[in-house]
mmCIF file of C-alpha atoms in Angstrom:
data_model
loop_
_atom_site.group_PDB
_atom_site.id
_atom_site.type_symbol
_atom_site.label_atom_id
_atom_site.label_comp_id
_atom_site.label_asym_id
_atom_site.label_seq_id
_atom_site.Cartn_x
_atom_site.Cartn_y
_atom_site.Cartn_z
ATOM 1 C CA LEU A 69 -10.429 29.148 114.342
ATOM 2 C CA GLY A 70 -10.314 32.371 115.977
ATOM 3 C CA GLY A 71 -6.530 31.892 117.919
ATOM 4 C CA PHE A 72 -5.197 30.644 113.689
ATOM 5 C CA PRO A 73 -5.864 33.012 111.834
ATOM 6 C CA GLU A 74 -3.297 31.246 108.954
ATOM 7 C CA LEU A 75 -5.847 28.655 109.047
ATOM 8 C CA ARG A 76 -9.048 31.052 108.797
ATOM 9 C CA SER A 77 -7.320 33.135 105.731
ATOM 10 C CA GLU A 78 -7.540 29.898 103.540
ATOM 11 C CA LEU A 79 -11.396 29.298 104.318
ATOM 12 C CA PRO A 80 -14.340 31.098 102.364
ATOM 13 C CA ASP A 81 -15.375 33.910 104.371
ATOM 14 C CA ASP A 82 -17.964 33.186 107.241
ATOM 15 C CA VAL A 83 -18.460 29.860 106.856
ATOM 16 C CA PRO A 84 -20.071 28.644 110.394
ATOM 17 C CA SER A 85 -17.884 25.950 112.064
ATOM 18 C CA GLU A 86 -20.462 23.450 111.542
ATOM 19 C CA LEU A 87 -19.891 22.996 108.013
ATOM 20 C CA LEU A 88 -16.300 22.845 108.289
ATOM 21 C CA PRO A 89 -15.821 19.305 108.215
ATOM 22 C CA LEU A 90 -18.113 19.457 105.073
ATOM 23 C CA LEU A 91 -16.196 22.031 103.211
ATOM 24 C CA LYS A 92 -13.817 20.204 100.375
ATOM 25 C CA THR A 93 -11.442 22.988 99.331
ATOM 26 C CA GLY A 94 -9.636 21.713 96.717
ATOM 27 C CA ARG A 95 -12.882 20.287 95.061
ATOM 28 C CA THR A 96 -13.583 21.618 91.594
ATOM 29 C CA MET A 97 -16.491 21.570 89.235
ATOM 30 C CA GLU A 98 -13.743 20.244 86.739
ATOM 31 C CA GLN A 99 -13.859 16.690 89.075
ATOM 32 C CA PHE A 100 -17.809 15.958 87.750
ATOM 33 C CA THR A 101 -17.985 14.410 84.480
ATOM 34 C CA ALA A 102 -21.604 13.909 83.212
ATOM 35 C CA LEU A 103 -22.582 17.020 83.706
ATOM 36 C CA GLU A 104 -26.694 17.588 83.321
ATOM 37 C CA GLN A 105 -28.804 20.249 84.268
ATOM 38 C CA LEU A 106 -31.711 19.422 86.099
ATOM 39 C CA PRO A 107 -35.410 20.709 85.810
ATOM 40 C CA THR A 108 -36.267 22.319 89.022
ATOM 41 C CA LEU A 109 -38.705 24.894 90.711
ATOM 42 C CA ALA A 110 -35.904 26.093 92.619
ATOM 43 C CA ARG A 111 -34.554 29.098 92.307
ATOM 44 C CA HIS A 112 -30.667 27.736 91.949
ATOM 45 C CA THR A 113 -29.422 25.632 89.397
ATOM 46 C CA VAL A 114 -29.155 22.247 90.442
ATOM 47 C CA TRP A 115 -27.156 19.337 88.204
ATOM 48 C CA LYS A 116 -26.865 15.707 88.238
ATOM 49 C CA ALA A 117 -22.930 14.596 87.885
ATOM 50 C CA ALA A 118 -20.967 11.680 88.246
ATOM 51 C CA PHE A 119 -18.189 12.000 90.953
ATOM 52 C CA ASP A 120 -15.981 8.963 91.932
ATOM 53 C CA GLY A 121 -17.978 6.552 90.348
ATOM 54 C CA ARG A 122 -21.052 7.583 92.070
ATOM 55 C CA THR A 123 -24.168 9.872 90.547
ATOM 56 C CA VAL A 124 -24.501 13.550 93.074
ATOM 57 C CA ALA A 125 -26.878 16.148 92.709
ATOM 58 C CA LEU A 126 -24.974 19.637 92.617
ATOM 59 C CA LYS A 127 -27.074 23.164 93.924
ATOM 60 C CA GLU A 128 -25.366 25.856 92.460
ATOM 61 C CA TYR A 129 -25.022 29.345 94.691
ATOM 62 C CA ARG A 130 -24.028 32.950 93.405
ATOM 63 C CA VAL A 131 -20.622 33.782 95.180
ATOM 64 C CA ASP A 132 -22.415 37.232 96.169
ATOM 65 C CA THR A 133 -23.484 38.528 99.787
ATOM 66 C CA ALA A 134 -26.854 36.682 99.775
ATOM 67 C CA GLY A 135 -26.115 33.816 97.458
ATOM 68 C CA VAL A 136 -23.254 32.643 100.312
ATOM 69 C CA ARG A 137 -25.719 33.458 103.094
ATOM 70 C CA THR A 138 -28.830 31.559 101.419
ATOM 71 C CA CYS A 139 -26.121 28.562 100.947
ATOM 72 C CA TYR A 140 -24.599 28.199 104.412
ATOM 73 C CA ARG A 141 -28.659 28.459 106.000
ATOM 74 C CA GLU A 142 -29.566 25.534 103.866
ATOM 75 C CA ALA A 143 -26.471 23.941 104.406
ATOM 76 C CA ALA A 144 -26.289 24.100 108.105
ATOM 77 C CA LEU A 145 -30.466 23.518 107.848
ATOM 78 C CA LEU A 146 -29.853 20.259 105.606
ATOM 79 C CA PHE A 147 -26.570 18.874 108.061
ATOM 80 C CA LYS A 148 -28.374 19.269 111.398
ATOM 81 C CA CYS A 149 -31.882 17.659 109.944
ATOM 82 C CA ARG A 150 -30.200 14.281 109.746
ATOM 83 C CA HIS A 151 -33.248 12.068 108.943
ATOM 84 C CA PRO A 152 -34.152 9.617 106.683
ATOM 85 C CA ALA A 153 -36.780 11.491 104.795
ATOM 86 C CA VAL A 154 -34.383 14.414 104.195
ATOM 87 C CA VAL A 155 -31.622 14.396 101.733
ATOM 88 C CA GLU A 156 -28.361 14.630 103.306
ATOM 89 C CA ILE A 157 -25.559 16.816 102.052
ATOM 90 C CA GLU A 158 -22.166 15.456 101.691
ATOM 91 C CA ALA A 159 -19.990 18.334 100.660
ATOM 92 C CA LEU A 160 -19.656 22.134 100.087
ATOM 93 C CA PHE A 161 -17.200 23.674 98.004
ATOM 94 C CA GLU A 162 -16.479 26.600 95.634
ATOM 95 C CA SER A 163 -15.676 26.603 92.081
ATOM 96 C CA ASP A 164 -15.570 28.807 89.140
ATOM 97 C CA GLY A 165 -16.995 31.845 91.238
ATOM 98 C CA TYR A 166 -19.914 29.598 92.802
ATOM 99 C CA PHE A 167 -20.588 27.985 95.839
ATOM 100 C CA TYR A 168 -22.345 24.116 95.237
ATOM 101 C CA LEU A 169 -24.018 21.536 97.801
ATOM 102 C CA GLN A 170 -23.300 18.209 96.799
ATOM 103 C CA MET A 171 -25.952 15.614 97.345
ATOM 104 C CA PRO A 172 -26.929 12.207 96.926
ATOM 105 C CA TYR A 173 -29.102 11.661 93.648
ATOM 106 C CA TYR A 174 -32.072 10.409 93.386
ATOM 107 C CA ALA A 175 -33.452 9.178 90.381
ATOM 108 C CA ASN A 176 -36.994 8.820 91.237
ATOM 109 C CA GLY A 177 -37.520 12.566 89.935
ATOM 110 C CA THR A 178 -39.437 15.325 92.079
ATOM 111 C CA LEU A 179 -42.135 14.871 94.751
ATOM 112 C CA SER A 180 -44.598 16.600 92.199
ATOM 113 C CA ASP A 181 -43.736 13.915 89.716
ATOM 114 C CA LEU A 182 -44.282 11.552 92.036
ATOM 115 C CA HIS A 183 -47.386 12.844 93.408
ATOM 116 C CA THR A 184 -48.537 13.058 89.371
ATOM 117 C CA GLY A 185 -47.779 9.566 88.920
ATOM 118 C CA ALA A 186 -49.087 7.530 91.545
ATOM 119 C CA LYS A 187 -52.609 6.506 92.568
ATOM 120 C CA ARG A 188 -54.251 8.806 95.209
ATOM 121 C CA SER A 189 -55.333 7.211 98.187
ATOM 122 C CA ALA A 190 -55.105 7.398 101.974
ATOM 123 C CA ARG A 191 -52.517 4.799 102.352
ATOM 124 C CA TYR A 192 -49.968 6.784 99.108
ATOM 125 C CA LEU A 193 -50.562 10.197 101.269
ATOM 126 C CA ILE A 194 -50.001 8.357 104.672
ATOM 127 C CA GLU A 195 -46.480 6.948 103.539
ATOM 128 C CA LEU A 196 -45.581 10.265 101.525
ATOM 129 C CA LEU A 197 -46.682 12.642 104.324
ATOM 130 C CA LEU A 198 -45.581 10.810 107.553
ATOM 131 C CA PRO A 199 -41.748 10.864 106.483
ATOM 132 C CA LEU A 200 -41.913 14.345 105.978
ATOM 133 C CA SER A 201 -43.906 15.739 109.055
ATOM 134 C CA ASN A 202 -41.774 13.707 111.627
ATOM 135 C CA ALA A 203 -38.643 15.510 109.250
ATOM 136 C CA VAL A 204 -40.198 18.426 110.491
ATOM 137 C CA ALA A 205 -41.310 17.797 113.946
ATOM 138 C CA GLN A 206 -37.898 17.054 114.713
ATOM 139 C CA TYR A 207 -37.100 21.316 114.451
ATOM 140 C CA ALA A 208 -40.143 22.972 114.816
ATOM 141 C CA PRO A 209 -41.701 23.410 118.414
ATOM 142 C CA PRO A 210 -44.598 21.329 118.732
ATOM 143 C CA SER A 211 -46.445 24.311 120.298
ATOM 144 C CA ASN A 212 -47.284 26.195 117.155
ATOM 145 C CA PRO A 213 -45.088 24.824 113.950
ATOM 146 C CA ALA A 214 -46.537 27.539 112.013
ATOM 147 C CA THR A 215 -44.678 30.146 114.337
ATOM 148 C CA ALA A 216 -41.519 28.500 113.473
ATOM 149 C CA VAL A 217 -42.120 28.604 109.517
ATOM 150 C CA ARG A 218 -42.517 32.278 109.821
ATOM 151 C CA TYR A 219 -39.130 32.950 112.182
ATOM 152 C CA GLY A 220 -37.245 31.091 109.586
ATOM 153 C CA ARG A 221 -36.205 28.139 111.802
ATOM 154 C CA VAL A 222 -38.119 25.840 109.308
ATOM 155 C CA ARG A 223 -39.057 26.342 105.689
ATOM 156 C CA LEU A 224 -41.354 24.105 103.655
ATOM 157 C CA ASP A 225 -40.986 24.156 99.769
ATOM 158 C CA ILE A 226 -43.529 20.977 99.246
ATOM 159 C CA TRP A 227 -46.123 21.757 96.766
ATOM 160 C CA LEU A 228 -48.849 18.897 95.572
ATOM 161 C CA ARG A 229 -51.147 20.405 93.099
ATOM 162 C CA GLY A 230 -54.259 17.953 91.894
#
């Protein structure tokens, strides 16, 4: 968009070009109904909402330098992943001083909820961890995944206690 400053002026600052297809400049929170804040361990507020006859999840970010940078980084990572074990991003929009990532809502609870209520067995762990490890393997260098995590290419927020 460097050659089209009139278009760039209509977009939020520094949106990575790979996220432009997801950017919904006319979308606002008023278009969502049945808003319900979800309990989460995440640093950001997550909402459950209805939109166009579907239930979606909305992750909320502050519109400041750090918040926007985090939002874009997470959105770009989700957009690049495209794996059945990773939630897909549907839209990115700004409304009322916040940025939002819109994703499908999955009613099965959190990974921690799933783990707590499950009958733990070797089969359970394989069915749980195999798709997750396959998704991570796509983005971590096979020689040393720990290096990829340390340098920010892959970040895992998987905590299973018990």
